[in-house]
Coordinates of C-alpha atoms and ligand atoms in Angstrom, one line a residue:
X1 CA -63.3 -11.4 11.0
X2 CA -61.2 -8.3 12.1
X3 CA -57.6 -7.7 11.6
X4 CA -55.4 -5.8 14.1
X5 CA -56.6 -2.1 14.1
X6 CA -60.1 -2.9 12.3
X7 CA -63.1 -1.1 13.9
X8 CA -66.3 -2.4 15.0
X9 CA -69.0 0.1 15.4
X10 CA -72.0 -0.2 17.8
X11 CA -74.5 2.4 19.1
X12 CA -74.7 3.5 22.8
X13 CA -76.0 2.4 25.1
X14 CA -74.4 -1.0 24.5
X15 CA -74.1 -4.1 26.4
X16 CA -71.1 -3.7 28.7
X17 CA -69.1 -7.0 27.0
X18 CA -69.1 -5.5 23.3
X19 CA -66.0 -3.0 23.8
X20 CA -64.1 -5.8 25.6
X21 CA -65.1 -8.6 23.2
X22 CA -63.7 -6.5 20.3
X23 CA -60.6 -5.5 22.1
X24 CA -60.1 -9.2 22.7
X25 CA -60.3 -10.0 19.1
X26 CA -57.6 -7.3 18.5
X27 CA -60.1 -4.7 17.1
X28 CA -60.8 -1.1 18.1
X29 CA -64.3 -0.6 19.4
X30 CA -66.1 2.6 18.0
X31 CA -69.3 3.9 19.7
X32 CA -72.0 5.6 17.8
X33 CA -73.6 7.9 20.1
X34 CA -77.2 9.1 19.0
X35 CA -77.0 12.7 18.4
X36 CA -80.5 13.5 19.7
X37 CA -79.4 12.0 23.3
X38 CA -82.1 9.2 23.0
X39 CA -81.4 5.5 22.8
X40 CA -82.7 5.1 19.1
X41 CA -79.7 5.6 17.0
X42 CA -80.3 6.8 13.2
X43 CA -78.5 5.5 10.3
X44 CA -76.6 9.1 10.2
X45 CA -75.2 8.3 13.8
X46 CA -73.9 4.9 12.4
X47 CA -72.5 6.3 9.1
X48 CA -70.8 9.2 10.5
X49 CA -68.3 7.0 12.7
X50 CA -67.7 4.4 9.9
X51 CA -64.3 4.9 8.0
X52 CA -61.9 2.8 6.1
X53 CA -61.0 0.7 9.0
X54 CA -64.6 -0.2 9.8
X55 CA -65.3 -4.1 9.5
X56 CA -68.4 -4.7 11.3
X57 CA -71.3 -3.2 13.2
X58 CA -73.2 -4.7 16.1
X59 CA -76.9 -3.7 16.8
X60 CA -78.7 -5.2 19.8
X61 CA -82.4 -4.9 19.7
X62 CA -84.3 -4.9 22.0
X63 CA -81.4 -3.3 23.6
X64 CA -79.5 -4.2 26.9
X65 CA -79.5 -1.9 28.8
X66 CA -82.3 0.6 27.7
X67 CA -85.0 -1.9 26.6
X68 CA -85.5 0.1 23.4
X69 CA -86.7 -1.7 20.3
X70 CA -85.0 -0.4 17.3
X71 CA -87.5 0.6 14.3
X72 CA -87.9 -1.8 11.3
X73 CA -86.9 1.1 9.2
X74 CA -83.6 1.8 11.0
X75 CA -82.6 -2.1 10.8
X76 CA -83.4 -2.1 7.1
X77 CA -81.2 1.1 6.6
X78 CA -78.4 -0.7 8.4
X79 CA -78.8 -4.0 6.6
X80 CA -78.8 -1.9 3.2
X81 CA -75.7 0.3 4.4
X82 CA -73.6 -2.9 5.4
X83 CA -74.3 -4.6 2.1
X84 CA -73.5 -1.5 0.1
X85 CA -70.2 -1.0 2.1
X86 CA -69.5 -4.7 2.4
X87 CA -69.4 -4.6 6.3
X88 CA -70.3 -7.4 8.5
X89 CA -73.6 -6.9 10.5
X90 CA -73.9 -8.8 13.6
X91 CA -77.5 -8.8 15.0
X92 CA -77.6 -9.6 18.7
X93 CA -81.4 -10.7 19.1
X94 CA -80.8 -12.2 22.4
X95 CA -84.1 -10.4 23.7
X96 CA -86.1 -10.6 20.4
X97 CA -88.9 -12.8 21.9
X98 CA -89.4 -10.6 25.1
X99 CA -91.1 -7.6 23.4
X100 CA -94.1 -5.7 24.7
X101 CA -97.4 -3.8 23.5
X102 CA -98.1 -6.2 20.5
X103 CA -94.7 -5.6 18.8
X104 CA -93.5 -8.7 16.6
X105 CA -89.8 -9.7 16.3
X106 CA -87.8 -8.4 13.5
X107 CA -86.1 -10.7 11.1
X108 CA -83.2 -8.6 9.5
X109 CA -83.0 -11.2 6.7
X110 CA -85.9 -9.7 5.2
X111 CA -84.2 -6.8 4.5
X112 CA -81.2 -8.4 2.8
X113 CA -80.6 -8.4 -0.8
X114 CA -77.8 -10.9 -0.5
X115 CA -78.9 -14.3 0.8
X116 CA -76.1 -16.4 -0.7
X117 CA -72.9 -17.7 1.1
X118 CA -71.2 -14.4 0.6
X119 CA -73.9 -12.7 2.9
X120 CA -72.1 -10.8 5.9
X121 CA -75.0 -10.7 8.1
X122 CA -75.2 -12.7 11.3
X123 CA -77.6 -13.2 13.7
X124 CA -76.9 -14.5 17.2
X125 CA -79.4 -15.5 19.8
X126 CA -79.5 -17.8 22.9
X127 CA -81.7 -19.6 25.4
X128 CA -80.7 -17.2 28.3
X129 CA -83.5 -15.0 28.4
X130 CA -86.6 -16.4 26.6
X131 CA -86.4 -19.5 28.4
X132 CA -84.9 -18.0 31.8
X133 CA -81.8 -20.0 31.2
X134 CA -79.1 -17.5 32.0
X135 CA -76.1 -19.4 33.1
X136 CA -76.4 -22.4 30.8
X137 CA -74.3 -20.3 28.3
X138 CA -75.9 -21.8 25.3
X139 CA -76.4 -19.6 22.1
X140 CA -76.2 -20.0 18.5
X141 CA -75.1 -18.1 15.2
X142 CA -76.8 -17.9 11.8
X143 CA -74.3 -16.8 9.2
X144 CA -72.5 -18.1 6.2
X145 CA -71.2 -21.6 6.0
X146 CA -67.5 -20.8 6.2
X147 CA -67.7 -18.1 8.8
X148 CA -69.9 -20.4 11.2
X149 CA -67.4 -23.4 10.5
X150 CA -64.6 -21.0 11.7
X151 CA -66.5 -20.0 14.6
X152 CA -67.0 -23.4 15.7
X153 CA -63.1 -24.1 15.1
X154 CA -62.1 -21.3 17.5
X155 CA -64.7 -22.2 20.1
X156 CA -63.6 -25.8 20.0
X157 CA -60.1 -24.7 20.9
X158 CA -60.9 -21.8 23.1
X159 CA -63.3 -23.6 25.4
X160 CA -63.6 -27.2 24.0
X161 CA -67.4 -26.2 23.4
X162 CA -70.2 -25.7 25.8
X163 CA -70.9 -28.3 28.6
X164 CA -73.1 -31.3 27.5
X165 CA -75.7 -30.9 30.2
X166 CA -76.2 -27.4 29.1
X167 CA -76.5 -28.4 25.4
X168 CA -79.2 -31.2 26.5
X169 CA -81.0 -28.7 28.6
X170 CA -81.1 -26.3 25.5
X171 CA -82.5 -29.0 23.3
X172 CA -85.1 -29.6 25.9
X173 CA -86.0 -26.0 26.0
X174 CA -86.2 -25.5 22.1
X175 CA -88.1 -28.7 21.5
X176 CA -90.4 -28.2 24.8
X177 CA -93.6 -26.3 25.3
X178 CA -93.0 -22.9 24.0
X179 CA -96.0 -21.3 26.1
X180 CA -93.6 -20.5 28.7
X181 CA -92.0 -17.7 26.6
X182 CA -95.6 -16.0 26.4
X183 CA -96.0 -16.5 30.2
X184 CA -92.5 -14.9 30.8
X185 CA -93.2 -12.0 28.3
X186 CA -96.5 -11.2 30.0
X187 CA -95.1 -11.2 33.4
X188 CA -92.0 -9.0 32.2
X189 CA -94.6 -6.6 30.5
X190 CA -96.5 -6.1 33.5
X191 CA -93.4 -5.7 35.8
X192 CA -92.4 -3.1 33.1
X193 CA -95.8 -1.1 33.6
X194 CA -95.2 -1.2 37.4
X195 CA -91.8 -0.1 37.6
X196 CA -92.1 2.6 34.9
X197 CA -95.2 4.0 36.7
X198 CA -93.3 4.1 40.0
X199 CA -90.0 5.7 38.6
X200 CA -92.3 8.3 36.8
X201 CA -93.5 9.4 40.5
X202 CA -90.0 10.3 41.5
X203 CA -89.2 13.9 40.7
X204 CA -86.5 14.5 38.2
X205 CA -86.0 10.9 37.1
X206 CA -86.3 10.7 33.3
X207 CA -87.7 7.3 32.2
X208 CA -87.6 6.0 28.6
X209 CA -90.3 3.3 28.4
X210 CA -88.9 -0.2 27.4
X211 CA -90.3 -1.7 24.6
X212 CA -88.8 -5.2 25.5
X213 CA -86.2 -6.9 27.7
X214 CA -86.0 -6.9 31.4
X215 CA -84.3 -3.8 31.9
X216 CA -85.2 -0.1 32.3
X217 CA -82.3 2.6 31.9
X218 CA -83.6 5.7 33.8
X219 CA -81.7 9.0 33.9
X220 CA -80.9 9.9 37.4
X221 CA -78.4 12.6 36.6
X222 CA -80.7 15.0 38.7
X223 CA -79.6 13.4 41.8
X224 CA -75.9 12.3 40.9
X225 CA -74.2 12.5 37.4
X226 CA -71.9 9.9 38.6
X227 CA -73.4 6.7 38.1
X228 CA -70.8 4.6 39.7
X229 CA -71.3 6.5 43.0
X230 CA -75.0 6.6 42.8
X231 CA -75.1 2.7 42.4
X232 CA -72.7 2.2 45.4
X233 CA -74.6 4.7 47.5
X234 CA -77.9 2.7 46.8
X235 CA -76.2 -0.5 47.5
X236 CA -74.6 0.8 50.7
X237 CA -77.5 2.7 52.0
X238 CA -80.7 0.7 51.0
X239 CA -79.3 -2.7 49.6
X240 CA -80.6 -2.2 46.1
X241 CA -78.3 -3.4 43.3
X242 CA -78.2 -1.3 40.1
X243 CA -75.6 -1.3 37.2
X244 CA -74.1 2.0 36.6
X245 CA -74.9 3.5 33.2
X246 CA -71.3 4.5 32.6
X247 CA -70.3 0.8 31.9
X248 CA -72.9 0.9 29.1
X249 CA -71.6 4.2 27.7
X250 CA -74.2 6.6 29.4
X251 CA -73.2 8.3 32.3
X252 CA -75.8 9.5 34.7
X253 CA -78.2 6.5 34.1
X254 CA -78.6 3.3 36.2
X255 CA -79.8 -0.1 34.5
X256 CA -82.5 -1.4 36.6
X257 CA -83.7 -5.2 36.2
X258 CA -87.5 -6.0 36.5
X259 CA -87.4 -9.9 36.1
X260 CA -87.7 -10.4 39.9
X261 CA -91.2 -10.5 41.6
X262 CA -93.7 -7.4 41.8
X263 CA -93.0 -7.3 45.5
X264 CA -89.3 -6.9 45.0
X265 CA -89.8 -4.1 42.2
X266 CA -92.1 -2.0 44.1
X267 CA -89.9 -2.4 47.4
X268 CA -86.8 -1.6 45.3
X269 CA -88.2 1.6 43.7
X270 CA -89.7 2.8 47.3
X271 CA -86.1 2.3 48.9
X272 CA -84.3 4.2 45.9
X273 CA -86.8 7.1 46.4
X274 CA -86.5 7.0 50.0
X275 CA -82.6 7.4 49.7
X276 CA -82.8 10.1 47.1
X277 CA -85.8 12.2 48.1
X278 CA -84.6 14.9 50.9
X279 CA -88.3 15.0 51.9
X280 CA -88.3 11.5 52.7
X281 CA -89.5 10.4 56.3
X282 CA -86.4 9.9 58.6
X283 CA -86.7 6.1 58.9
X284 CA -87.1 3.1 56.8
X285 CA -87.7 -0.6 57.9
X286 CA -86.0 -3.2 55.8
X287 CA -86.4 -6.8 57.0
X288 CA -87.3 -5.5 60.5
X289 CA -84.0 -3.5 60.5
X290 CA -84.5 0.3 61.1
X291 CA -82.7 2.5 58.8
X292 CA -82.2 6.2 59.8
X293 CA -81.6 8.8 57.0
X294 CA -78.1 10.3 58.1
X295 CA -77.6 12.2 54.6
X296 CA -78.6 15.1 52.9
Ligands
PLP1 C1 -77.1 -8.3 24.6 C2 -76.6 -9.6 25.4 N1 -76.1 -10.5 24.3 C3 -75.7 -11.5 24.7 C4 -75.7 -11.9 26.0 C5 -75.3 -13.5 26.4 O1 -75.9 -14.3 27.0 P1 -75.4 -15.7 27.6 O2 -73.9 -15.7 27.6 O3 -76.2 -16.0 28.6 O4 -76.0 -16.6 26.4 C6 -76.3 -11.2 27.0 C7 -76.4 -11.7 28.4 O5 -76.6 -10.8 29.4 C8 -76.8 -9.9 26.5 O6 -77.4 -8.9 27.5

């Protein structure tokens, strides 16, 4: 949908793949940074970076990496804005079934005036998260017929299409017992509660409570403003894997995943705190191995 030099706008923090995907398609990624520094963009933040080259906007809510769920009002405003300016709007709903605290998934088509074949509203989703089927690489797109047909043409030449066993596994998931989604959602909500409570107990770490997904994106800049260095430090010293916020367009943050067990989550935060807090005990045992704190 984009010609060379066309721009695709998305808010920060963003999924790491968006800038690269846009570049691979020959376009120019343009990031809309929420002015108030939060993870919740406003329509003004988006409108401000849209110009004559803008062709499409991507929204991902619930958001990877922040876990923030964008408000209904914001989604409605962006749908209206895109219709008015004739822009494509790609809604990445990958995590829309994994939302907490009684929220319900947002269907962006509710806010669209144009539901004809000239609609430029596209919803993408996949089996990866809601069915815990990461790695199967099965997703889908909802959009106007011509566009979806073109996507299928491109994909059939680029990859010859997704592997057949993956496709059948996805059919099984979609037609199978759906209670697994609710069980996963409840587990993740509980994991989120435990993780957020423990992170809030670390002085200086600023936490935005995730409303969905299985990620949390705390601000660790009180300890190290360079997220790549901090992530490497935590990996080297206490064997905790995090993803540097820089890759998501927000330096000073780390993305933590809470889709593991409660035991792993508790131990992960305990190790992070031990590594960061200068007042920590001198020693920590990991899997029977004694670690000695030899850094300031
Ligand atoms: C925001 C977002 N969109 C899309 C995907 C794609 O998932 P998959 O390639 O597993 O279908 C992911 C996976 O991490 C994601 O986080």
